Tab-separated table of C-alpha atoms and ligand atoms in Angstrom:
chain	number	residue	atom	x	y	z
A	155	UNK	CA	-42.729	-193.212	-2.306
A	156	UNK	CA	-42.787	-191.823	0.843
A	157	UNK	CA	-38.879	-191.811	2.667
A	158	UNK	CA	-38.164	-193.836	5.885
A	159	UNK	CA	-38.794	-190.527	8.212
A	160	UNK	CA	-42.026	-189.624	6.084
A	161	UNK	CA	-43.391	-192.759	6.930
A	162	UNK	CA	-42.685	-192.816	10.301
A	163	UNK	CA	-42.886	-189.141	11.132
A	164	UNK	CA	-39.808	-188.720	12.351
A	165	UNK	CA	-36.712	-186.127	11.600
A	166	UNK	CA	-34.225	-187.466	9.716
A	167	UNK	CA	-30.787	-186.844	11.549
A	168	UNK	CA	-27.419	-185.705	10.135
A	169	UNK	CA	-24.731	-187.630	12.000
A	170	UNK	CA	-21.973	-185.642	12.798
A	171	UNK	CA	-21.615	-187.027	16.314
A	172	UNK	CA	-20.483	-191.347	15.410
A	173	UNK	CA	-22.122	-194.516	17.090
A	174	UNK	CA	-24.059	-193.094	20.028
A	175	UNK	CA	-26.811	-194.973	21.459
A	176	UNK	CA	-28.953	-192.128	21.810
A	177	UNK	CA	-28.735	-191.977	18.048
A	178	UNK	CA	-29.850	-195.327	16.953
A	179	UNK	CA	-25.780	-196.678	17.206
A	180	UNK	CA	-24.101	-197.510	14.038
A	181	UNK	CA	-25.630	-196.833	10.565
A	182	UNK	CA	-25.208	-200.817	10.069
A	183	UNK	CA	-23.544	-200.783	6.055
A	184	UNK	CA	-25.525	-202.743	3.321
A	185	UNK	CA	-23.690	-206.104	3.506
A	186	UNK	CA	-24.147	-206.590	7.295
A	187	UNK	CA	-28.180	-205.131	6.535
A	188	UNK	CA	-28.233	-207.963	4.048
A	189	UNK	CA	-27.564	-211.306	6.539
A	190	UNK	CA	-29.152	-209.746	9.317
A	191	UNK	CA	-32.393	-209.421	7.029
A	192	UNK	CA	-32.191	-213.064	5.949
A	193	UNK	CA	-31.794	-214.107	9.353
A	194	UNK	CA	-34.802	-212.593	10.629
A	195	UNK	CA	-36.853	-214.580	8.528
A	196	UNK	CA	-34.958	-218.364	9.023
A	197	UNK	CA	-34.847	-220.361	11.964
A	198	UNK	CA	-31.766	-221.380	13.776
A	199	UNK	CA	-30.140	-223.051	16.829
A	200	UNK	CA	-28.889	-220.241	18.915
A	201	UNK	CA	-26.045	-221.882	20.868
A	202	UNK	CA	-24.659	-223.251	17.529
A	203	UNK	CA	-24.988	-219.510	16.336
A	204	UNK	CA	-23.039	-218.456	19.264
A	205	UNK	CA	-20.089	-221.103	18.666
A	206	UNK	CA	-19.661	-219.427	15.323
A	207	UNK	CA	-19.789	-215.765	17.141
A	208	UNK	CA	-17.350	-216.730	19.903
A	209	UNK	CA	-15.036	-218.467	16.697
A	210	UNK	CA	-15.307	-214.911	15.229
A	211	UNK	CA	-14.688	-212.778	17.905
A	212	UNK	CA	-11.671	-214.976	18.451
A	213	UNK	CA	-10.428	-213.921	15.041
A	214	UNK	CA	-10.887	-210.114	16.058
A	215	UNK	CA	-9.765	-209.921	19.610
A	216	UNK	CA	-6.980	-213.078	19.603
A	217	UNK	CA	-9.231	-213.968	22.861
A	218	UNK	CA	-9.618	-217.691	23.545
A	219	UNK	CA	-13.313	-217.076	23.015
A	220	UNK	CA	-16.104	-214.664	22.701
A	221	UNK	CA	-19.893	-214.473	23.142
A	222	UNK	CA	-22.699	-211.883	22.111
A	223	UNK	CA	-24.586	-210.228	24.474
A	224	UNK	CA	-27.734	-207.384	23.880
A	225	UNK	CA	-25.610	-204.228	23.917
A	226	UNK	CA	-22.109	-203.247	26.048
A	227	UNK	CA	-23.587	-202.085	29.334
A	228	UNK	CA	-25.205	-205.517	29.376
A	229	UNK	CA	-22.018	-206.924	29.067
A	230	UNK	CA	-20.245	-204.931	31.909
A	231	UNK	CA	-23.525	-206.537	33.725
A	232	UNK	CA	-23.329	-210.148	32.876
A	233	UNK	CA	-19.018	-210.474	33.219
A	234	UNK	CA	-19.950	-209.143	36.457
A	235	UNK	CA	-22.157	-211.970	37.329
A	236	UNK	CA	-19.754	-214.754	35.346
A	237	UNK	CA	-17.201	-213.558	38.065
A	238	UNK	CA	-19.574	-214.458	40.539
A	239	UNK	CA	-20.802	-217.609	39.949
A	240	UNK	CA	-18.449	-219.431	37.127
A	241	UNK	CA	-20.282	-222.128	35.403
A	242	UNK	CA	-21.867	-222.756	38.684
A	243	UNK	CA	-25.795	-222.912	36.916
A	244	UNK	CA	-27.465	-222.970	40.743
A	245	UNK	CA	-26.120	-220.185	41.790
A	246	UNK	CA	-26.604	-218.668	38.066
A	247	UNK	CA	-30.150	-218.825	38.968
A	248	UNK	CA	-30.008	-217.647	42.441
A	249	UNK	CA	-28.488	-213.887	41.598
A	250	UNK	CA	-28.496	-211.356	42.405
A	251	UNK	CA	-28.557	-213.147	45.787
A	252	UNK	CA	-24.780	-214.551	45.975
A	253	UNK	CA	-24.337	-218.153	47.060
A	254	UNK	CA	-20.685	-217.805	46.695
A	255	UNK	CA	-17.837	-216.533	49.014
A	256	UNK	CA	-16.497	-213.515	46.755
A	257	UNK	CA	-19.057	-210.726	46.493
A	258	UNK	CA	-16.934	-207.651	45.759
A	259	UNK	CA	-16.016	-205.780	42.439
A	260	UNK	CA	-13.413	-203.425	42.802
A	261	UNK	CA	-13.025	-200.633	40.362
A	262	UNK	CA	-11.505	-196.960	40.842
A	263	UNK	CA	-13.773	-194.015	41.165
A	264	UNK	CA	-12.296	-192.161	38.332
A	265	UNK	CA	-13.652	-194.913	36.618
A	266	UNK	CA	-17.378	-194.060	37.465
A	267	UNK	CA	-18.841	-193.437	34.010
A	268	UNK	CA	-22.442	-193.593	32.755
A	269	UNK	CA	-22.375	-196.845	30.048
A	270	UNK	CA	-24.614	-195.120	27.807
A	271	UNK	CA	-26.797	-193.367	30.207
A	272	UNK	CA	-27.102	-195.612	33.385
A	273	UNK	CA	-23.950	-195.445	36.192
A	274	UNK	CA	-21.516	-198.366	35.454
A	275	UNK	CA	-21.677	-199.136	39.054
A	276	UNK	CA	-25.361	-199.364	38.870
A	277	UNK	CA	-25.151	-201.608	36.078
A	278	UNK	CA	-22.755	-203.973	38.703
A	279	UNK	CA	-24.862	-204.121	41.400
A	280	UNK	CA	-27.751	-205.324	39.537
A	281	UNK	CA	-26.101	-208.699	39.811
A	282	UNK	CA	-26.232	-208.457	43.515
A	283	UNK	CA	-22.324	-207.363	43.886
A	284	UNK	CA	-20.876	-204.992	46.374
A	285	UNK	CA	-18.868	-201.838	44.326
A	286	UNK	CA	-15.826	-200.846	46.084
A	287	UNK	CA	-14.679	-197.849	44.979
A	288	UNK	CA	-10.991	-196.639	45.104
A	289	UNK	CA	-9.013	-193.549	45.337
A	290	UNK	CA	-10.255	-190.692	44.597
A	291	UNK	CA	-11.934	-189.101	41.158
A	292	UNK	CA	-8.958	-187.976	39.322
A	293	UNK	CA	-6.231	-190.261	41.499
A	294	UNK	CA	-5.825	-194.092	42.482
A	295	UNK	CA	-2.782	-195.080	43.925
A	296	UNK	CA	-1.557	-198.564	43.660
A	297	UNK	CA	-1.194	-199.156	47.490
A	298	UNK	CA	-5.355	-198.493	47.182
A	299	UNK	CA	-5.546	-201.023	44.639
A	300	UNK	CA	-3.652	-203.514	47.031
A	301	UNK	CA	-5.100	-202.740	49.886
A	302	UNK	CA	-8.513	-203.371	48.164
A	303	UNK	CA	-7.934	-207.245	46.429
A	304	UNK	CA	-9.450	-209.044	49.909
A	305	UNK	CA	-10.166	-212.610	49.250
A	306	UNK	CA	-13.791	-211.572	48.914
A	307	UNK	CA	-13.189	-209.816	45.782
A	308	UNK	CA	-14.224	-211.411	42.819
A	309	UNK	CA	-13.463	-208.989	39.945
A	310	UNK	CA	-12.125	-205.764	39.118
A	311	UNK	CA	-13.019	-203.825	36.289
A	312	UNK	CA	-11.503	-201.210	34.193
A	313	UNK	CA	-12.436	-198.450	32.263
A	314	UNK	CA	-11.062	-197.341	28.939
A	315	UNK	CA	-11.634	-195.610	25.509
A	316	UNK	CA	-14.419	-193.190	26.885
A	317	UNK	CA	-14.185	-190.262	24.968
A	318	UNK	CA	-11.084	-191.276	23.338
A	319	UNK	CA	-8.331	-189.757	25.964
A	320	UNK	CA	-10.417	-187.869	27.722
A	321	UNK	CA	-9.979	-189.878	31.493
A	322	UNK	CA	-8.225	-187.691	34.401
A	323	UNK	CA	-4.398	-189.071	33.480
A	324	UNK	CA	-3.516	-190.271	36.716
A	325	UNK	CA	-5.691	-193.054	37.453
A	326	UNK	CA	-3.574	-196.557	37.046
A	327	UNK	CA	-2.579	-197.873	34.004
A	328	UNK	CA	-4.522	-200.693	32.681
A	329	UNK	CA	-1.025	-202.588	32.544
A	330	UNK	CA	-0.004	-201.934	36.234
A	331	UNK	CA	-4.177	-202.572	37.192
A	332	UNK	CA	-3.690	-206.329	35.278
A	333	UNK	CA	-0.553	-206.518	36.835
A	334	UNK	CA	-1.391	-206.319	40.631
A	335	UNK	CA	-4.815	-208.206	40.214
A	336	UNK	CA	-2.313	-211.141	38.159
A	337	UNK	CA	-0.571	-211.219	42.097
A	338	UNK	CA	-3.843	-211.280	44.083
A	339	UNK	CA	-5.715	-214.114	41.072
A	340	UNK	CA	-8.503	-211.601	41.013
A	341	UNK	CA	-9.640	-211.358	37.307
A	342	UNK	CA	-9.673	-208.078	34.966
A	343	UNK	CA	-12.816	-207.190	33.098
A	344	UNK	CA	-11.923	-204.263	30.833
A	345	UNK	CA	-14.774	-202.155	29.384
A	346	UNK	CA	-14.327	-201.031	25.949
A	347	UNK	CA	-17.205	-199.903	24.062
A	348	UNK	CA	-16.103	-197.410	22.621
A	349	UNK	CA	-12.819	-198.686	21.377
A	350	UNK	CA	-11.297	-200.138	18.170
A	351	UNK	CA	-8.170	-201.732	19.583
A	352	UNK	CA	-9.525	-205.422	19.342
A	353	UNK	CA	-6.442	-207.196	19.739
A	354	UNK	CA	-4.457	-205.176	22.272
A	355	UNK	CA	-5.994	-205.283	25.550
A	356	UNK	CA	-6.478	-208.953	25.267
A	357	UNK	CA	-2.407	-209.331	24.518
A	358	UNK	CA	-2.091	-207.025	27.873
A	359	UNK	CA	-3.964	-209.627	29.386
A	360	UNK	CA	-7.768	-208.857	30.432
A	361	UNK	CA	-9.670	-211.778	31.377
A	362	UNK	CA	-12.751	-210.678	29.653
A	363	UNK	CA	-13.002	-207.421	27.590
A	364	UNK	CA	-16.208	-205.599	26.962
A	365	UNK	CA	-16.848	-204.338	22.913
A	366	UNK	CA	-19.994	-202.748	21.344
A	367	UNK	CA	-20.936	-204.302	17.969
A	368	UNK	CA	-23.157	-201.365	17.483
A	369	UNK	CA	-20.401	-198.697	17.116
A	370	UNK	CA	-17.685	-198.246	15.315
A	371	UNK	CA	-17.654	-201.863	14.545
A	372	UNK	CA	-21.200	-201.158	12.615
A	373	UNK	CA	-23.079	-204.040	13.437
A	374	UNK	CA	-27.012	-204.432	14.577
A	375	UNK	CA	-27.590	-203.338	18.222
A	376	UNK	CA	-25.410	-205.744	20.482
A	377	UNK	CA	-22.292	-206.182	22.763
A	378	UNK	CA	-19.243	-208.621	22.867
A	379	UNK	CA	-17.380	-209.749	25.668
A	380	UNK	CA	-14.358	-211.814	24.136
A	381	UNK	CA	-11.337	-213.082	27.011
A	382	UNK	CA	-10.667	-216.459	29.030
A	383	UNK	CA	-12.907	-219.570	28.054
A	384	UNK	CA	-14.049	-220.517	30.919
A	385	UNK	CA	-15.241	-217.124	32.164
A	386	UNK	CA	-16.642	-216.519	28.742
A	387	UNK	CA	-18.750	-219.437	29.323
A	388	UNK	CA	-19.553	-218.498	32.255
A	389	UNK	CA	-20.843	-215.059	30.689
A	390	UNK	CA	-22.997	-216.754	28.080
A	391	UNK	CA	-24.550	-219.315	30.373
A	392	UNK	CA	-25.998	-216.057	32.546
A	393	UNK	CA	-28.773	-216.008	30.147
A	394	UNK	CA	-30.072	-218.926	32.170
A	395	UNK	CA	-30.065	-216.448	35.147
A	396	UNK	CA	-29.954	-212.486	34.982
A	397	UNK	CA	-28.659	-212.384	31.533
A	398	UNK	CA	-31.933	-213.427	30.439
A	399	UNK	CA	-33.651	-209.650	30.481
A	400	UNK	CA	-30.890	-208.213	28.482
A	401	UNK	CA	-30.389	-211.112	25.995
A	402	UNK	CA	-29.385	-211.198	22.293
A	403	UNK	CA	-31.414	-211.959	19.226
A	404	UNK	CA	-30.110	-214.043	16.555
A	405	UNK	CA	-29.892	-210.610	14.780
A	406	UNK	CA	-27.795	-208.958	16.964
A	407	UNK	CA	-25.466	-212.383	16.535
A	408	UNK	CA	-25.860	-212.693	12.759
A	409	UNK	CA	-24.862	-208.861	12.697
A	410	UNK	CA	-21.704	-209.088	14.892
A	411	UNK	CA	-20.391	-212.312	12.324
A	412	UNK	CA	-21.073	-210.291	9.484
A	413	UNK	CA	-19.796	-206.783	10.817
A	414	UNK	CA	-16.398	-208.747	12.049
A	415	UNK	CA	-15.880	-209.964	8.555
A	416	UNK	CA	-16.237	-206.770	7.151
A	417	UNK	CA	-14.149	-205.144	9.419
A	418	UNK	CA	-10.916	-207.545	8.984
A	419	UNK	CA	-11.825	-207.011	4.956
A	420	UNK	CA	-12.013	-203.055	5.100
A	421	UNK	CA	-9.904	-201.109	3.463
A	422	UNK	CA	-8.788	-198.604	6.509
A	423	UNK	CA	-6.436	-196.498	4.198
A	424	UNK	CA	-8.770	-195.646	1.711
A	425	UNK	CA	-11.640	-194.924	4.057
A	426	UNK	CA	-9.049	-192.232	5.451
A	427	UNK	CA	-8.561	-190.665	2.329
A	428	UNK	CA	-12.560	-190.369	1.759
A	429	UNK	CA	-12.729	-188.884	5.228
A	430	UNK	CA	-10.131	-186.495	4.276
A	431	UNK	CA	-11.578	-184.856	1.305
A	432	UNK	CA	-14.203	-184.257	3.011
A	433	UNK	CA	-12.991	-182.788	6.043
A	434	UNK	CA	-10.971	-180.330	3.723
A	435	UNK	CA	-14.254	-179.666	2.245
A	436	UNK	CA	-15.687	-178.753	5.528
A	437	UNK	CA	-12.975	-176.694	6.863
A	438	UNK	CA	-12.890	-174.409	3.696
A	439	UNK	CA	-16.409	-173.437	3.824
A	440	UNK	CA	-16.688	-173.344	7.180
A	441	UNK	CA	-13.595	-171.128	8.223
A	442	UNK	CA	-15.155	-168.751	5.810
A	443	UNK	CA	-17.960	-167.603	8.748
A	444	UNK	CA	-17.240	-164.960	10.772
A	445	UNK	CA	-15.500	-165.887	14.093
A	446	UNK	CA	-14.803	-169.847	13.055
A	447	UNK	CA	-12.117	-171.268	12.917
A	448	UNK	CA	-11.108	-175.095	12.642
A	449	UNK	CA	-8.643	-177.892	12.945
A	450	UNK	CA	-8.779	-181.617	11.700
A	451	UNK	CA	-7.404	-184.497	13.448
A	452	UNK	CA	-7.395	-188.143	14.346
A	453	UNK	CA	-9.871	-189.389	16.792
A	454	UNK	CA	-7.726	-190.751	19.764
A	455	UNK	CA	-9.677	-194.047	19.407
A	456	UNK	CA	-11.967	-194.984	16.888
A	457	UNK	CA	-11.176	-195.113	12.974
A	458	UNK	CA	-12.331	-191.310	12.167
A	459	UNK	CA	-10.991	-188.409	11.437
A	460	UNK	CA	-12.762	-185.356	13.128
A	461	UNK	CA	-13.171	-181.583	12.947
A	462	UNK	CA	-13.133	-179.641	15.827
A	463	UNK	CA	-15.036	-176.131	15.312
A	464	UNK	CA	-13.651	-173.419	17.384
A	465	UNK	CA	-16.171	-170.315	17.764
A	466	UNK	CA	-14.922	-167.230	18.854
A	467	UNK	CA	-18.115	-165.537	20.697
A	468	UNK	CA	-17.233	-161.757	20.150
A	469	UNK	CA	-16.385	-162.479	16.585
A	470	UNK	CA	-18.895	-164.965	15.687
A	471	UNK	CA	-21.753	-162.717	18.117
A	472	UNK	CA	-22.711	-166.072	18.648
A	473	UNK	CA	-21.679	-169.259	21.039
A	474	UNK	CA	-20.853	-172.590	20.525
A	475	UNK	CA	-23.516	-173.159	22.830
A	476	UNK	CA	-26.304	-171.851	20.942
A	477	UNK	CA	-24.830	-172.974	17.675
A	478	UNK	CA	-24.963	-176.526	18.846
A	479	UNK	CA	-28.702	-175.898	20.526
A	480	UNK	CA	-29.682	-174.429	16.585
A	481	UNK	CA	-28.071	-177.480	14.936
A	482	UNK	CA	-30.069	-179.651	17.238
A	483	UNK	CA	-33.760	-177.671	16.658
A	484	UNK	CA	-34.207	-177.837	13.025
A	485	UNK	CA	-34.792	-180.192	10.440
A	486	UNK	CA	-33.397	-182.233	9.878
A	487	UNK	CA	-31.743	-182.265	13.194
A	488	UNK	CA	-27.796	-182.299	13.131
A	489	UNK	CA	-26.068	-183.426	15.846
A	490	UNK	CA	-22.148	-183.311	16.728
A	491	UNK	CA	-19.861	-184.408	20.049
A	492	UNK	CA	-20.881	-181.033	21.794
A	493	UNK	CA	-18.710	-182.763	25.261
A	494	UNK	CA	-16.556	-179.649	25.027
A	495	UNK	CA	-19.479	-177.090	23.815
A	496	UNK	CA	-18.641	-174.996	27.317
A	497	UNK	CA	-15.056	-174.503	26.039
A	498	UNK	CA	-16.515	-173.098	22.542
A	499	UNK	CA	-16.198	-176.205	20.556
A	500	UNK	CA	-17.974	-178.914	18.980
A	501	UNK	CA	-16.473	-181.399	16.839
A	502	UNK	CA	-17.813	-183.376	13.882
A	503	UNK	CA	-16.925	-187.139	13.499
A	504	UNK	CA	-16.905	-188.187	9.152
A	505	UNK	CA	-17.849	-191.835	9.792
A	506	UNK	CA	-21.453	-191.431	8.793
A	507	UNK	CA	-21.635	-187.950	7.212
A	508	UNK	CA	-22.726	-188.133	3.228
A	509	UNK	CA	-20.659	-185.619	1.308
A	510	UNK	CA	-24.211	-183.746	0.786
A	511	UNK	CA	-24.421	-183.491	4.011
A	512	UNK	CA	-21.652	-180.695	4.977
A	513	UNK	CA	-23.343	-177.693	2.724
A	514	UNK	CA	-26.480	-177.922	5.079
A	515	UNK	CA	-24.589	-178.025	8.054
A	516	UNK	CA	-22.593	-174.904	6.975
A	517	UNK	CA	-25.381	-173.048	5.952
A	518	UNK	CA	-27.341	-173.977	8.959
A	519	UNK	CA	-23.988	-172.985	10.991
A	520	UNK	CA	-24.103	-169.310	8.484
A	521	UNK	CA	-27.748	-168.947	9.223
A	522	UNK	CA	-27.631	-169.223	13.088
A	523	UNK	CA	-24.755	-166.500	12.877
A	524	UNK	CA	-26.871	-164.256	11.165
A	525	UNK	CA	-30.078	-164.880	13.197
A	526	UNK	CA	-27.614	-164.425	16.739
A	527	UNK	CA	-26.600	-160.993	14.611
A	528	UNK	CA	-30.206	-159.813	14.097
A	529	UNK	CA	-31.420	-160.407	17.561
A	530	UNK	CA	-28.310	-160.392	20.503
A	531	UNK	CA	-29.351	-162.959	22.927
A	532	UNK	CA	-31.997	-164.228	20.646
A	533	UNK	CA	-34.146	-166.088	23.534
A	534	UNK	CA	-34.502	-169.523	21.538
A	535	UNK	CA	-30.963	-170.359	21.299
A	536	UNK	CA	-29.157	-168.453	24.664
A	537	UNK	CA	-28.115	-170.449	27.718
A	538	UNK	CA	-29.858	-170.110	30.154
A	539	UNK	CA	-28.931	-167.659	33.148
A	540	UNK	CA	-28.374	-170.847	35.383
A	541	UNK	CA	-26.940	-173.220	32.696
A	542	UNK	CA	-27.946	-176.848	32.448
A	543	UNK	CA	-24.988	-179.437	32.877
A	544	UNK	CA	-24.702	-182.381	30.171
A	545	UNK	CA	-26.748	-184.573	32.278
A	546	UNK	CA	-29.263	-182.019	32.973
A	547	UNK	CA	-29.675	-181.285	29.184
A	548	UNK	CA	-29.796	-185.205	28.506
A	549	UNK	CA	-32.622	-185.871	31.065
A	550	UNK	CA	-34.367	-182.906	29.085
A	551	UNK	CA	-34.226	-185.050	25.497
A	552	UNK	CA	-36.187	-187.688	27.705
A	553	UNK	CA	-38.615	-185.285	28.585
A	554	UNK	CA	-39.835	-184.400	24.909
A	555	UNK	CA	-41.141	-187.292	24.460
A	556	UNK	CA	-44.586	-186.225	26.887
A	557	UNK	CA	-44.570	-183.231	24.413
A	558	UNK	CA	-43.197	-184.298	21.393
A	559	UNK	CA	-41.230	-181.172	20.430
B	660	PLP	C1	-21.274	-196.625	24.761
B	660	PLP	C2	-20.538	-197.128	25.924
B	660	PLP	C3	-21.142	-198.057	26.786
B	660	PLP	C4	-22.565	-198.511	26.618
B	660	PLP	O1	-22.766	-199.118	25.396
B	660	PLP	P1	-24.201	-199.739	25.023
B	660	PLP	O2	-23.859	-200.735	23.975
B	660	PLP	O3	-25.042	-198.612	24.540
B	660	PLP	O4	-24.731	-200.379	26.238
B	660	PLP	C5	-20.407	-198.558	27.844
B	660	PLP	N1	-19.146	-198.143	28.075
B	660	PLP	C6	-18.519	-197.247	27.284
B	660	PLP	C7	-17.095	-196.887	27.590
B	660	PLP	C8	-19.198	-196.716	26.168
B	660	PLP	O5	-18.585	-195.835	25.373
């Protein structure tokens, strides 16, 4: 029998990277496979379906409620809109032309991420809202955030998790941002994709918090927005209105019910301990190629443990750079976080990495060193004179797909 990528004629991929979108998300476990495969093939009412979702998220979060939307930057979108119009079902149909008096969302410009790939304030506006930045990209003051909560504004939204604890550190605290927009009765929508922390930001009280079910929490592709019951409804009753492009199936639902309930059943301790052997596998053999060295750690917010690889160039007669551009060629293709690859380091995430899995990424690693040995700036894997910035190489992965290389 032919495998999955035969069939299909695709590469298989070594995960080394965790839940990114561009990789297909989560690698959804064999429990949550199995309801999500009998739903597909049974018929169901979908608001009932929902009830037992937002019931569910409750459990996770401690929110009031909770509702399933089609993936995370859909649900920055559509708490955007519930903001706008409440429960309010004429002007639910009439975005993103605003019938209402607010029209603002406030949110600081060190805050201005891509969700996924698309600008988070692009993703607001679609719903016909004005963005108002504040401060600056790596400062926000709080007389900015004051100055900004007009009676116009109808929600501002916060930014956390992204890259674990990677944001500029003196943007405002989520708890001083909740506590000035508490004064002013503007509410907080906090997005959190790419977090784990289900019941804290909810107990720091968010109105409505934004989760990915496709993540770490290893459910079908989908988001969650979980917070304050009547904005909730007001989030799930958008697929009357602009929520309706960027909708749910039932499963995407089915595989957020059964994800949660594995997740509250997992056992987090001896997942660790898997995660560990493994890593002390991977450091061994890898330390042993010239000009690597490495150092485990906890991710900052997820469940993993990571490696981060540390090439030494002059040792190594090869980059990070071009390491990561080799992993990325072959096949199968192996990809890793390369977000620091310009300070010489990529790190590998354990979440979905087999324990076969680390010898071919070593040797691949052992044979790239020895090709960059043979031939010094060996043309295929060197930066280029001008070099490309993360976006720039990002927009170049959309390109193959004209030439299929
Ligand atoms: C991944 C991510 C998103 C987008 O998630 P999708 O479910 O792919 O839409 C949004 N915000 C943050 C912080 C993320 O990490």
């Amino acid at each position: 029998m032919p495998s999955f990528y035969e069939k299909f004629g695709i590469r298989k991929v070594i995960n080394a990277r965790g839940p990114a979108t561009v990789l297909g998300s989560s690698r959804v476990r064999a429990p949550v496979r199995q309801d999500i495969e009998e739903a597909l093939g049974l018929s169901m009412e979908m608001w009932e379906l929902q009830a037992k979702a937002s019931e569910a998220i409750s459990r996770l979060t401690g929110a009031e409620a909770g509702c399933v939307v089609g993936c995370s930057a859909a649900g920055i979108a559509i708490a955007a809109a519930a903001s706008l119009t409440g429960d309010d079902m004429a002007r639910i149909k009439e975005l993103p032309t605003i019938k209402g008096a607010k029209n603002k969302v406030v949110i600081q410009k060190g805050h201005i991420i891509g969700v996924g790939d698309a600008p988070i304030h692009q993703v607001i506006r679609m719903t016909g809202a004005e963005v108002v930045e504040i401060g600056e990209a790596l400062d926000c003051a709080v007389y900015q955030l004051e100055a900004s909560l007009t009676p116009d504004v109808a929600a501002a939204v916060y930014v956390t998790y992204l890259f674990g604890d990677r944001f500029p550190p003196n943007l405002l605290s989520l708890e001083t941002f909740i506590r000035i927009c508490k004064q002013k009765q503007v509410p907080v929508i906090v997005d959190a994709a790419y977090g784990t922390e289900y019941r804290g930001l909810i107990a720091k009280g968010a109105d409505l918090v934004v989760y990915s079910a496709q993540k770490w929490l290893g459910g079908a592709t989908g988001g969650m927005i979980c917070g304050r019951r009547d904005l909730v409804y007001a989030c799930y009753l958008q697929e009357n209105g602009i929520g309706r492009p960027m909708k749910v199936g039932k499963e995407g639902i089915v595989g957020v019910l059964s994800a949660i309930d594995s997740w509250l059943k997992r056992d987090s301790a001896g997942l660790l301990r898997q995660q560990t052997a493994l890593a002390e596998q991977f450091k061994a053999l890898m330390t042993q190629l010239p000009g690597i060295s490495a150092e485990i750690r906890r991710a900052a917010h997820s469940p993993s443990l990571v490696l981060d690889m540390i090439v030494s160039p002059e040792a190594a007669g090869i980059t990070a750079w071009e390491i990561n551009l080799g992993l990325g060629q072959g096949d199968p293709v192996i990809k890793a976080d390369d977000y620091a690859v310009r300070h010489e380091r990529l790190t590998f995430d354990f979440t979905f990495l087999e324990p076969d899995d680390i010898a071919v990424i070593v040797e691949r690693i052992s044979a790239l060193i020895e090709q960059g040995k043979l031939q010094p700036g060996n043309p295929a894997l060197s930066q280029p004179a001008e070099p490309l910035t993360r976006m720039d190489a990002m927009f170049e992965n959309y390109k193959k797909w004209r030439t299929r290389t």
